[in-house]
mmCIF file of N, CA, C and O in Angstrom:
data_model
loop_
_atom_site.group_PDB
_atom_site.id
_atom_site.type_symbol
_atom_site.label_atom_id
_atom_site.label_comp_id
_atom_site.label_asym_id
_atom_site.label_seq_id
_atom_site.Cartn_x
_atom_site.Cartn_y
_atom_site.Cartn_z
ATOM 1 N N UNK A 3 0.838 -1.186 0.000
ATOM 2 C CA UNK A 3 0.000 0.000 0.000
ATOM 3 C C UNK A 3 0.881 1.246 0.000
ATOM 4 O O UNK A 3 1.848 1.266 0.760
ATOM 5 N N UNK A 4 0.597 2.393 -0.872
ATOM 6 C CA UNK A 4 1.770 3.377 -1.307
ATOM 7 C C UNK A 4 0.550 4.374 0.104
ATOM 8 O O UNK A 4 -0.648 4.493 0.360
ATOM 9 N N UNK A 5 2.060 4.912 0.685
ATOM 10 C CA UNK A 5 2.060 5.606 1.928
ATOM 11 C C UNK A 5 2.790 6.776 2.256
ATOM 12 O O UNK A 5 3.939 6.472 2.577
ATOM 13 N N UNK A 6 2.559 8.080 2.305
ATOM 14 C CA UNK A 6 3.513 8.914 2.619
ATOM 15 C C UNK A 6 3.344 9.667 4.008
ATOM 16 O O UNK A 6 2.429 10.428 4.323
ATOM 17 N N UNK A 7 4.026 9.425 4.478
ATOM 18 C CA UNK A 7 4.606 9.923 6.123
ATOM 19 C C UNK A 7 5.349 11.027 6.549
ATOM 20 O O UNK A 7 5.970 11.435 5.567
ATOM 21 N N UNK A 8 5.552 11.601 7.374
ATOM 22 C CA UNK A 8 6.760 12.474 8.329
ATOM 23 C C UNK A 8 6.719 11.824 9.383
ATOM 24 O O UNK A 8 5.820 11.313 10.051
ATOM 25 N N UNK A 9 8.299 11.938 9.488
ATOM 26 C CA UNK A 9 8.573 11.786 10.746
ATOM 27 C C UNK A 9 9.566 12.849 12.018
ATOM 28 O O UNK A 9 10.205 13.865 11.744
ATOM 29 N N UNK A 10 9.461 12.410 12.952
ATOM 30 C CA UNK A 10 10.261 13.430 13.480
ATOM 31 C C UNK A 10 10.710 12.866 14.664
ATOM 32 O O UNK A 10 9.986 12.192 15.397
ATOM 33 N N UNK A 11 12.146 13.175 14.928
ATOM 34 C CA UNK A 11 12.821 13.076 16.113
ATOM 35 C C UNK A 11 13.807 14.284 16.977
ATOM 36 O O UNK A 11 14.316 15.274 16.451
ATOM 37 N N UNK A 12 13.888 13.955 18.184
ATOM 38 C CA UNK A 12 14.760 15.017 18.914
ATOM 39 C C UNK A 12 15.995 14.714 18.962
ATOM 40 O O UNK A 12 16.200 13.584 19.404
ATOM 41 N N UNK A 13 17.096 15.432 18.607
ATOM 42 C CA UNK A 13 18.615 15.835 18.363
ATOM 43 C C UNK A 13 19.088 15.879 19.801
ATOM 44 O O UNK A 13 20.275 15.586 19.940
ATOM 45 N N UNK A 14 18.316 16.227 21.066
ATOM 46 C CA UNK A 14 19.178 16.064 22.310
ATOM 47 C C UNK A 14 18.154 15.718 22.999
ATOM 48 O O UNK A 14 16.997 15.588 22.599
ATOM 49 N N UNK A 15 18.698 15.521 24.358
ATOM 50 C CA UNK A 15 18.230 14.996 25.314
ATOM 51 C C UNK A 15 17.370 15.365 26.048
ATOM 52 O O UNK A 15 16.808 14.611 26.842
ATOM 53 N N UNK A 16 17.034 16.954 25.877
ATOM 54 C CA UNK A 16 15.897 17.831 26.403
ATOM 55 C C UNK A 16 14.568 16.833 25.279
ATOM 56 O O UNK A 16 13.454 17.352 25.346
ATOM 57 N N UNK A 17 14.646 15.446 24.269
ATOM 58 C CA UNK A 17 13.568 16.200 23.647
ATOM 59 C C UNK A 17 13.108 17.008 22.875
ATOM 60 O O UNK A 17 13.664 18.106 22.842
ATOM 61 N N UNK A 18 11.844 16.744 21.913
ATOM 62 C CA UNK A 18 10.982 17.888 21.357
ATOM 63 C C UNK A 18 9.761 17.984 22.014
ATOM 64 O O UNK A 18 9.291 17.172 22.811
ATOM 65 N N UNK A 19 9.249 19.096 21.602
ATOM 66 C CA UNK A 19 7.287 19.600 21.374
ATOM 67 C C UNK A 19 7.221 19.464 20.105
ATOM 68 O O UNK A 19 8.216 19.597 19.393
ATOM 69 N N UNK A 20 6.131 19.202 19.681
ATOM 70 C CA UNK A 20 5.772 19.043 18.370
ATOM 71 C C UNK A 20 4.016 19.558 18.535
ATOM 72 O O UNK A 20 3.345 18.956 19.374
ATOM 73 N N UNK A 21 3.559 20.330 17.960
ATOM 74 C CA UNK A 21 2.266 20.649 18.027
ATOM 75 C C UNK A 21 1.381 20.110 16.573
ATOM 76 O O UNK A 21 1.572 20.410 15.395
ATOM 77 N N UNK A 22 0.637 19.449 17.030
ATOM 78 C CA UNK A 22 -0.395 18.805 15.910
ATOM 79 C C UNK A 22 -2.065 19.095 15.946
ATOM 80 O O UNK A 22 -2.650 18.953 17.020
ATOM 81 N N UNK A 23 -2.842 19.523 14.683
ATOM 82 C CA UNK A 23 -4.148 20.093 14.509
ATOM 83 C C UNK A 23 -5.020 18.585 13.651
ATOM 84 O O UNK A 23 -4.651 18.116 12.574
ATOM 85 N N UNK A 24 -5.626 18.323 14.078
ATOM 86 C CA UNK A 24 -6.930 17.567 13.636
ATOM 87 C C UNK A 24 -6.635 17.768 11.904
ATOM 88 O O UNK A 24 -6.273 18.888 11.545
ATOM 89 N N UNK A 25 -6.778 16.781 10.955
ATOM 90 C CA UNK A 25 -7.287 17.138 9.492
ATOM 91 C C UNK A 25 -8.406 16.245 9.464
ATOM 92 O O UNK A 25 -8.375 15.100 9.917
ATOM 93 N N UNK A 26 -9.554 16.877 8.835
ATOM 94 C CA UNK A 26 -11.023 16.489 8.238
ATOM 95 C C UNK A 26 -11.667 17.217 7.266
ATOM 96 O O UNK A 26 -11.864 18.427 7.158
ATOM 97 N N UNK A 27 -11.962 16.281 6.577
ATOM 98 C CA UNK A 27 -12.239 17.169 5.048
ATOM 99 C C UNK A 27 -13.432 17.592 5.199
ATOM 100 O O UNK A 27 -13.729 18.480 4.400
ATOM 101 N N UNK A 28 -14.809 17.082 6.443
ATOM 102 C CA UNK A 28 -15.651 17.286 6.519
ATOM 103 C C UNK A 28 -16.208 17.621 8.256
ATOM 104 O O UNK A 28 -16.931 16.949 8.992
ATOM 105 N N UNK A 29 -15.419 19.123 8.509
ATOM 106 C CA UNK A 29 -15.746 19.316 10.007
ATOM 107 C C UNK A 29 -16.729 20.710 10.202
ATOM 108 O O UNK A 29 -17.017 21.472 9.280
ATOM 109 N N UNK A 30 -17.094 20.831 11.375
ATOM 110 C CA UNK A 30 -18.000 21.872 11.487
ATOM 111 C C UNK A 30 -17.133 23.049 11.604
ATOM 112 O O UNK A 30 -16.232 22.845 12.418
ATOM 113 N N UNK A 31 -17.104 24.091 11.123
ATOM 114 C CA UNK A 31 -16.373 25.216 11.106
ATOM 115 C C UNK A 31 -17.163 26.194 11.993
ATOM 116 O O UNK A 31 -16.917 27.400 11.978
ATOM 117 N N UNK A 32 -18.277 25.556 12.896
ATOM 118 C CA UNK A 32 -18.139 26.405 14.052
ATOM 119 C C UNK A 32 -17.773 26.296 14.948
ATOM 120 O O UNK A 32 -17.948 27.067 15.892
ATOM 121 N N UNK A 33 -16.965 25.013 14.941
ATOM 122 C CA UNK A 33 -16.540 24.149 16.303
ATOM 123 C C UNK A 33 -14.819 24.829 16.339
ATOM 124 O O UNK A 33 -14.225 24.928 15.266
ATOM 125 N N UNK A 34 -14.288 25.163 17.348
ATOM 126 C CA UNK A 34 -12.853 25.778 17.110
ATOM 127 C C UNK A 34 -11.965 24.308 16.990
ATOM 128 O O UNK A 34 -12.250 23.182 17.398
ATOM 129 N N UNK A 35 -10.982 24.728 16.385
ATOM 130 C CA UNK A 35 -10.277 23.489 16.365
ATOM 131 C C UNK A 35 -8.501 23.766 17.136
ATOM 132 O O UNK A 35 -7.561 24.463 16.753
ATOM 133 N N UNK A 36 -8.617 23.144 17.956
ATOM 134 C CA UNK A 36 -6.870 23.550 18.992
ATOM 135 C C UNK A 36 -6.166 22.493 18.802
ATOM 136 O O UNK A 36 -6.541 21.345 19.037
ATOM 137 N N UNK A 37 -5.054 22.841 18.345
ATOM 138 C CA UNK A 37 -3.972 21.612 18.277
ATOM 139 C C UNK A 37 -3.486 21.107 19.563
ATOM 140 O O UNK A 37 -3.749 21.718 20.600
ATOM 141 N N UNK A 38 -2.722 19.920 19.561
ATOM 142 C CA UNK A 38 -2.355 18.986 20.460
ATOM 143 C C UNK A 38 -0.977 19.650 20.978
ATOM 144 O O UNK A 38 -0.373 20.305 20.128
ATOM 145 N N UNK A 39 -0.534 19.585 21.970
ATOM 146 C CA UNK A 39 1.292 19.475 22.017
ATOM 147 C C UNK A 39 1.417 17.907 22.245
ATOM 148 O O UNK A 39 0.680 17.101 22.813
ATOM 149 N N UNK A 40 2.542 17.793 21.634
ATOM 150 C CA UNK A 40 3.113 16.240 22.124
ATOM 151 C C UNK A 40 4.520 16.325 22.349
ATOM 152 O O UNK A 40 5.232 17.066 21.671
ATOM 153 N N UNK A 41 5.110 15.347 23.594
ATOM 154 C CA UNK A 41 6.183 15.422 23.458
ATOM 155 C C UNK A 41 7.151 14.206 22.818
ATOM 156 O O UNK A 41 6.767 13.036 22.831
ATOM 157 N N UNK A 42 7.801 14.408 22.537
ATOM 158 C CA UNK A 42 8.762 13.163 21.580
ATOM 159 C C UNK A 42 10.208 13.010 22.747
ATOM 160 O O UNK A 42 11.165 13.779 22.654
ATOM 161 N N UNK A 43 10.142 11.958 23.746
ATOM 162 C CA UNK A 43 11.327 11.978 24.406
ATOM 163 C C UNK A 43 12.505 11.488 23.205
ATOM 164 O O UNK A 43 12.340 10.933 22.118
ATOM 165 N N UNK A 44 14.106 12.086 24.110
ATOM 166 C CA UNK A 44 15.288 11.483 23.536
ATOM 167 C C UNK A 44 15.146 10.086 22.497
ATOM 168 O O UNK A 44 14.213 9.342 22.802
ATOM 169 N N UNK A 45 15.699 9.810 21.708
ATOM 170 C CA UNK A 45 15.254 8.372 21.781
ATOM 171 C C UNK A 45 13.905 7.841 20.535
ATOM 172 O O UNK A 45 14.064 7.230 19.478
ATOM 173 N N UNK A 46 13.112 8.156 20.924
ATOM 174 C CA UNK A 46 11.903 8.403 19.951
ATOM 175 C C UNK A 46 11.976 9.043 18.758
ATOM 176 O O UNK A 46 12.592 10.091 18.562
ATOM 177 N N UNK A 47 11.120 8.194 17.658
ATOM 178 C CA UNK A 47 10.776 8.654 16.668
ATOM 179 C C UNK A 47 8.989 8.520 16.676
ATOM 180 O O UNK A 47 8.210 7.619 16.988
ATOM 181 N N UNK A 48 8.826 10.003 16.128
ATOM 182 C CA UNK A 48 7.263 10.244 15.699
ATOM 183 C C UNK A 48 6.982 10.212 14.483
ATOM 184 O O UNK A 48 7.555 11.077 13.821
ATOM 185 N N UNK A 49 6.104 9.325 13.767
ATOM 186 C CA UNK A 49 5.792 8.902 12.806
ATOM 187 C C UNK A 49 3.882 9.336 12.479
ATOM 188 O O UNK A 49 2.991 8.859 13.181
ATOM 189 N N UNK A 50 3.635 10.229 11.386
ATOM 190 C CA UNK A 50 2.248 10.411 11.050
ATOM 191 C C UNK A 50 2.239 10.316 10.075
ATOM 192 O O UNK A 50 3.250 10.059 9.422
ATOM 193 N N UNK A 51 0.778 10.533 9.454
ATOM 194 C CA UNK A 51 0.694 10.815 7.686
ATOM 195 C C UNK A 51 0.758 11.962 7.337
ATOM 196 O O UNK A 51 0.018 12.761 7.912
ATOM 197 N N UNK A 52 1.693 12.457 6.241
ATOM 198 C CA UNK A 52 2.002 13.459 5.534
ATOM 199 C C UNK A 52 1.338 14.800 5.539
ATOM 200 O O UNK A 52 1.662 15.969 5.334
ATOM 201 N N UNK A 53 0.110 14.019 5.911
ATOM 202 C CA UNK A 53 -1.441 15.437 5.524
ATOM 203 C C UNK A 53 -1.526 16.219 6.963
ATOM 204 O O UNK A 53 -2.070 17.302 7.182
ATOM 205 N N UNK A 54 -0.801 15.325 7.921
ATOM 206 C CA UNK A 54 -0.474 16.347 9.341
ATOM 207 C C UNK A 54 -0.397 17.644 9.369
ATOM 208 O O UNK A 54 0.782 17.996 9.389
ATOM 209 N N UNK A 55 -1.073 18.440 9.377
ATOM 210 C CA UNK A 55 -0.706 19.786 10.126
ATOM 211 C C UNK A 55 -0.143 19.703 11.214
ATOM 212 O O UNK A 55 -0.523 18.943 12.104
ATOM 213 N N UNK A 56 1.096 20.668 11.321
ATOM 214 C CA UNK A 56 2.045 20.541 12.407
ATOM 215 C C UNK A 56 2.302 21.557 12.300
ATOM 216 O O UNK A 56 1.981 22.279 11.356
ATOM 217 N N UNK A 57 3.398 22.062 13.911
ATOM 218 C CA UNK A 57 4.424 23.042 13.385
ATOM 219 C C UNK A 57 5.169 22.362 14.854
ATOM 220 O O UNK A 57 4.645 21.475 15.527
ATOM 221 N N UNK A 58 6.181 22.856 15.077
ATOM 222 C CA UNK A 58 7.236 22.682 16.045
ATOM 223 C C UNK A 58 8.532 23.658 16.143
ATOM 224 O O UNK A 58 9.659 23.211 15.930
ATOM 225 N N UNK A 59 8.313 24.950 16.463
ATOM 226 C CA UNK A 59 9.470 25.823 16.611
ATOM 227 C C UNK A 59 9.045 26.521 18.100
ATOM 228 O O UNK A 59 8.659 27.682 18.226
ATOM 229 N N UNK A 60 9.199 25.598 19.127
ATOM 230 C CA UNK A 60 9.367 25.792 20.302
ATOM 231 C C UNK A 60 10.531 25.425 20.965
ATOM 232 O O UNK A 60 11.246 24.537 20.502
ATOM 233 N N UNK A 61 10.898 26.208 22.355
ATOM 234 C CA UNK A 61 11.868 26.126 23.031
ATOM 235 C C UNK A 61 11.946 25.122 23.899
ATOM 236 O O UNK A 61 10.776 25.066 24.279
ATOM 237 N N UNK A 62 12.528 24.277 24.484
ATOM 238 C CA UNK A 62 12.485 23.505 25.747
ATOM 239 C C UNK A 62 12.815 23.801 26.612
ATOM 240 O O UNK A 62 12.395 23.381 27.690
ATOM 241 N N UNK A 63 14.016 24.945 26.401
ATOM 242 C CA UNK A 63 14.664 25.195 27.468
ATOM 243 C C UNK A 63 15.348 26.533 27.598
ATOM 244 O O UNK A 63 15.967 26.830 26.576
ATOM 245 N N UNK A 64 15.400 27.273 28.406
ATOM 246 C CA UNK A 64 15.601 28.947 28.789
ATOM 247 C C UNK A 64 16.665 28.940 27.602
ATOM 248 O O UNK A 64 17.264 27.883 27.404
ATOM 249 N N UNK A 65 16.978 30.178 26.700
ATOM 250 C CA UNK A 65 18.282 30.890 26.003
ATOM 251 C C UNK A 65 19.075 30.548 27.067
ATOM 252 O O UNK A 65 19.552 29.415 27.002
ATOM 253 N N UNK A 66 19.415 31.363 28.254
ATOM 254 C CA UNK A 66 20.493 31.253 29.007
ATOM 255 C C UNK A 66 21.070 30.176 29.659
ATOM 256 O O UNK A 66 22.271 30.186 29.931
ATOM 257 N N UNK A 67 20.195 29.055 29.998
ATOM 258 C CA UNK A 67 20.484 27.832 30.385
ATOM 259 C C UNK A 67 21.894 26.647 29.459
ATOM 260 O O UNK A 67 21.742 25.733 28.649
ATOM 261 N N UNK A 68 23.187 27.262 30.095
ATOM 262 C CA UNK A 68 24.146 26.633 29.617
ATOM 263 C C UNK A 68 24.141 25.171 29.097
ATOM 264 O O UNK A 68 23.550 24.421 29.874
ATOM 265 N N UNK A 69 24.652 24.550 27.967
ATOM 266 C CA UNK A 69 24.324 23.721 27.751
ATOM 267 C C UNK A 69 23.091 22.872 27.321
ATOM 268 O O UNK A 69 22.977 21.648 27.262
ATOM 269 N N UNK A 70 22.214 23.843 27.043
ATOM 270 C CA UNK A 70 20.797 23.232 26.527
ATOM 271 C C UNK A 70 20.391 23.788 25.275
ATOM 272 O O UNK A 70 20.800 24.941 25.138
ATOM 273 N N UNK A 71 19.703 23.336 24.290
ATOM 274 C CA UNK A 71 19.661 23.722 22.453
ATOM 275 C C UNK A 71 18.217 24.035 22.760
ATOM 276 O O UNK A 71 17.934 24.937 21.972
ATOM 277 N N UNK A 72 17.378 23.819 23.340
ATOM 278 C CA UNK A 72 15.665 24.204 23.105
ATOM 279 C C UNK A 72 15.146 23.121 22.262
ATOM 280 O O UNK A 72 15.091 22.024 22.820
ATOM 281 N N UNK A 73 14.707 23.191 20.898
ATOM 282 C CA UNK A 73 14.151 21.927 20.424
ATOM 283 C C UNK A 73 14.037 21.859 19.237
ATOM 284 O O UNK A 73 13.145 22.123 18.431
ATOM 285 N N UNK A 74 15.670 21.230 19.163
ATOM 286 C CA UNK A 74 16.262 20.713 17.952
ATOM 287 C C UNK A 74 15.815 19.378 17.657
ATOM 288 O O UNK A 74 15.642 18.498 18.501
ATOM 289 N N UNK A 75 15.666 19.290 16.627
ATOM 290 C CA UNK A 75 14.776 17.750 16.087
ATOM 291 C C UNK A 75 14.854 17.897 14.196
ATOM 292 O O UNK A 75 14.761 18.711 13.276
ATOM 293 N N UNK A 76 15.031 16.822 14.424
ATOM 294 C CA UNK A 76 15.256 16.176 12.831
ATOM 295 C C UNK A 76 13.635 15.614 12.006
ATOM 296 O O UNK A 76 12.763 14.777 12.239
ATOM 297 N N UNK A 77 13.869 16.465 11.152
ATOM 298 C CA UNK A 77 12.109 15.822 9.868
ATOM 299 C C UNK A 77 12.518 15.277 9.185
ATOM 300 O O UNK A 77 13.708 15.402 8.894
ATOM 301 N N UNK A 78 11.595 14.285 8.524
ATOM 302 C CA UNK A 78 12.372 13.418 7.434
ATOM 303 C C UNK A 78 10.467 12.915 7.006
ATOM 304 O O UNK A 78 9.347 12.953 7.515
ATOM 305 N N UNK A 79 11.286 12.403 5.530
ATOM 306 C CA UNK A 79 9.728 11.906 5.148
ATOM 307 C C UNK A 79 10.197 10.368 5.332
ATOM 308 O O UNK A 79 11.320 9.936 5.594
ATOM 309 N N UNK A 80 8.824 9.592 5.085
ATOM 310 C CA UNK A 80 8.925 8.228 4.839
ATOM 311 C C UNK A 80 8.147 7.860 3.740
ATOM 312 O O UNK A 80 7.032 8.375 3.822
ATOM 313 N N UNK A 81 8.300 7.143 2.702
ATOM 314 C CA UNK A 81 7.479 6.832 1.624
ATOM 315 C C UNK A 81 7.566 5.422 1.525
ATOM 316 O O UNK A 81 8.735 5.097 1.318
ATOM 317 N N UNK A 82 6.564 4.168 1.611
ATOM 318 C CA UNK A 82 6.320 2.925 1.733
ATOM 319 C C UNK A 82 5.566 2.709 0.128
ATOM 320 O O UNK A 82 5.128 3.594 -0.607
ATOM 321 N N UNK A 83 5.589 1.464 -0.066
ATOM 322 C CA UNK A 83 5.023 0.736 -1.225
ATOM 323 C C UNK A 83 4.789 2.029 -2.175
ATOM 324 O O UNK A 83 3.706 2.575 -2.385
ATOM 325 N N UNK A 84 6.298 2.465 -2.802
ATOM 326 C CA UNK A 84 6.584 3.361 -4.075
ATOM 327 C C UNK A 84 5.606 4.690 -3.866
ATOM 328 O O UNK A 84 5.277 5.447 -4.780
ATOM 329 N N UNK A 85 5.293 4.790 -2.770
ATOM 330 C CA UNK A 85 4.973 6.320 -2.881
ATOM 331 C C UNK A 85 5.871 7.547 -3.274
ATOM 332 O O UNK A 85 6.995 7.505 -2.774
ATOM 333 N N UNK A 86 5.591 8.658 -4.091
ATOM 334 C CA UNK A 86 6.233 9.112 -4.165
ATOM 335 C C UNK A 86 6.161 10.304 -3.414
ATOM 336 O O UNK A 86 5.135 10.752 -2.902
ATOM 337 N N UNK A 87 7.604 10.938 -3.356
ATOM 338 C CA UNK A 87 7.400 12.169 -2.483
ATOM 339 C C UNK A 87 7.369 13.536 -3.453
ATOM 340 O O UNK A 87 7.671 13.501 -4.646
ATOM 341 N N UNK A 88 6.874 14.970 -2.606
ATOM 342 C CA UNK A 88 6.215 15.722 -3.108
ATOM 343 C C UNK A 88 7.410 16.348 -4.040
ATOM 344 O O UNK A 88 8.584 16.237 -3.688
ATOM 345 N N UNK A 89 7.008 17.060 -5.337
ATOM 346 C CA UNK A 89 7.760 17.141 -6.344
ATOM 347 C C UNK A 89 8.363 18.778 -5.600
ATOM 348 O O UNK A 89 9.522 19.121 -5.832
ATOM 349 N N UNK A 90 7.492 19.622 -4.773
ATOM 350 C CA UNK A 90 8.144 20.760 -4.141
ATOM 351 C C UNK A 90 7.612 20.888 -3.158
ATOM 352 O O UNK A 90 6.721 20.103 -2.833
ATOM 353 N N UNK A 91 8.056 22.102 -2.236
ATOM 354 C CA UNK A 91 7.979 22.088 -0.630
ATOM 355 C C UNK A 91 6.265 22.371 -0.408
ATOM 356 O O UNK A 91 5.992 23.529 -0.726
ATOM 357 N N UNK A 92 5.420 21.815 -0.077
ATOM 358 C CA UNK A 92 4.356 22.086 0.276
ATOM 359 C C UNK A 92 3.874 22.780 1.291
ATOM 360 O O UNK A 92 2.657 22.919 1.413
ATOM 361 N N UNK A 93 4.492 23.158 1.909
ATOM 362 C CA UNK A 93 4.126 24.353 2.943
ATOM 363 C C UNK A 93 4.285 25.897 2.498
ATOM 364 O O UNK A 93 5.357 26.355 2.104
ATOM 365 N N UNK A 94 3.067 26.663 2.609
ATOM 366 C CA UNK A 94 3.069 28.285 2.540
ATOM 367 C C UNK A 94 3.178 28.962 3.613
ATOM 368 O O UNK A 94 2.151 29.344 4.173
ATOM 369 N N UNK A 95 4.281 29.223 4.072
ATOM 370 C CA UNK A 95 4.418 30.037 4.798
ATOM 371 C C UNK A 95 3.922 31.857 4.734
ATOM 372 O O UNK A 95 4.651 32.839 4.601
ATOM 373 N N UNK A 96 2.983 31.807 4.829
ATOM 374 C CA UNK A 96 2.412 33.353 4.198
ATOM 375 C C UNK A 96 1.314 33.767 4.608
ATOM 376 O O UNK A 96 0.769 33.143 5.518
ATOM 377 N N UNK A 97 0.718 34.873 4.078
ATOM 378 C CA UNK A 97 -0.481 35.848 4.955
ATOM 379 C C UNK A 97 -1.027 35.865 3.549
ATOM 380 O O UNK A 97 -0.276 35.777 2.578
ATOM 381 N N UNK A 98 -2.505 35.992 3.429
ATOM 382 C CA UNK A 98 -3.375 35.888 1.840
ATOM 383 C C UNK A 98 -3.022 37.991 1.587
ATOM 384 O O UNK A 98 -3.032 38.991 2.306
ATOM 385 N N UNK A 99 -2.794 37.701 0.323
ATOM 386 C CA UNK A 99 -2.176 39.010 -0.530
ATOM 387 C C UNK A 99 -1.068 39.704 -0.242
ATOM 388 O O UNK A 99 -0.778 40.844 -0.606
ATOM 389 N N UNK A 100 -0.072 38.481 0.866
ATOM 390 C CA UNK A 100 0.962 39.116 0.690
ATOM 391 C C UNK A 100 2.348 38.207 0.522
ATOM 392 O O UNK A 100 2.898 38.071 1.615
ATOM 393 N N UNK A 101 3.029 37.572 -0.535
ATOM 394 C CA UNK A 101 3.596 36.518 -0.552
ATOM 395 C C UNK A 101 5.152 37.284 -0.027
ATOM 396 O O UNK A 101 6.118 36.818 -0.632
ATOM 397 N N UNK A 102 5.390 38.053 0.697
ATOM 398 C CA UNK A 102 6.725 38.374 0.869
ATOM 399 C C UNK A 102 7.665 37.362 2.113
ATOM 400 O O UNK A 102 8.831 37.338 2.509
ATOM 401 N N UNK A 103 6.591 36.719 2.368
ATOM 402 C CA UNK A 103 6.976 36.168 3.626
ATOM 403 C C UNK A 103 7.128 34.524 3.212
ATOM 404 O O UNK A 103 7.702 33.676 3.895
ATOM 405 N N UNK A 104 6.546 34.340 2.083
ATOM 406 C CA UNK A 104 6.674 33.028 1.223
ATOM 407 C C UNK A 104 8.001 32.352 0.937
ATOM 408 O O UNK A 104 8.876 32.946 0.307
ATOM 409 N N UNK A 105 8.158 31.154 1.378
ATOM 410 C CA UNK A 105 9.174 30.531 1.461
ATOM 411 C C UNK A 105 9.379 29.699 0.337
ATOM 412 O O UNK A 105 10.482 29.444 -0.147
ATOM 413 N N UNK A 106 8.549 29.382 0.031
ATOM 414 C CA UNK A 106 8.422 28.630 -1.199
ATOM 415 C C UNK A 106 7.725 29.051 -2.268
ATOM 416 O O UNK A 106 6.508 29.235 -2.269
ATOM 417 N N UNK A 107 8.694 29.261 -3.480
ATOM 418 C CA UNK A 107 8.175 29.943 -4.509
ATOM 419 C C UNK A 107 8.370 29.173 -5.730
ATOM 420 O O UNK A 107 7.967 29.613 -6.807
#
């Protein structure tokens, strides 16, 4: 069965956060929808399907706290039974009518 995934792991020992939002092609849009935090200890790999809404650019740990990175973590895709992966970066980073902030062009 052709499958495409992300995955994600933490680079040190503090750990990641990883924040994740519900996808449904058919939800009530008066209902608010709040994403999850999860944490991914040392060690662990987090594995979802591709269509995940995510983001993860949180800290773990104070700037000043010697010796600690906050929450460095490695993405990677996974593609099973010849899936293929996306031909360009699928994420828009941007605000509607203003692509200056667009990362991917």
């Amino acid at each position: 069965e052709k499958s495409l995934r992300i995955g994600f792991f933490p680079l040190t020992n503090d750990g990641m956060f990883l924040q994740v939002w519900p996808t449904s092609k058919s939800r009530d849009i008066s209902v608010p929808v709040e994403g999850e935090m999860i944490f991914i200890p040392y060690g662990k790999l987090l594995v979802v399907p591709a269509s995940t809404i995510h983001g993860g650019g949180f800290r773990t740990s104070p700037l000043e706290e010697a010796g600690r990175n906050g929450n460095l973590r490695f993405h990677l895709y996974v593609a099973t039974g010849r899936a293929s992966l996306p031909l360009h970066q699928n994420n828009k980073y941007t605000e509607p009518h203003d692509k200056t902030k667009e990362l991917s062009r």
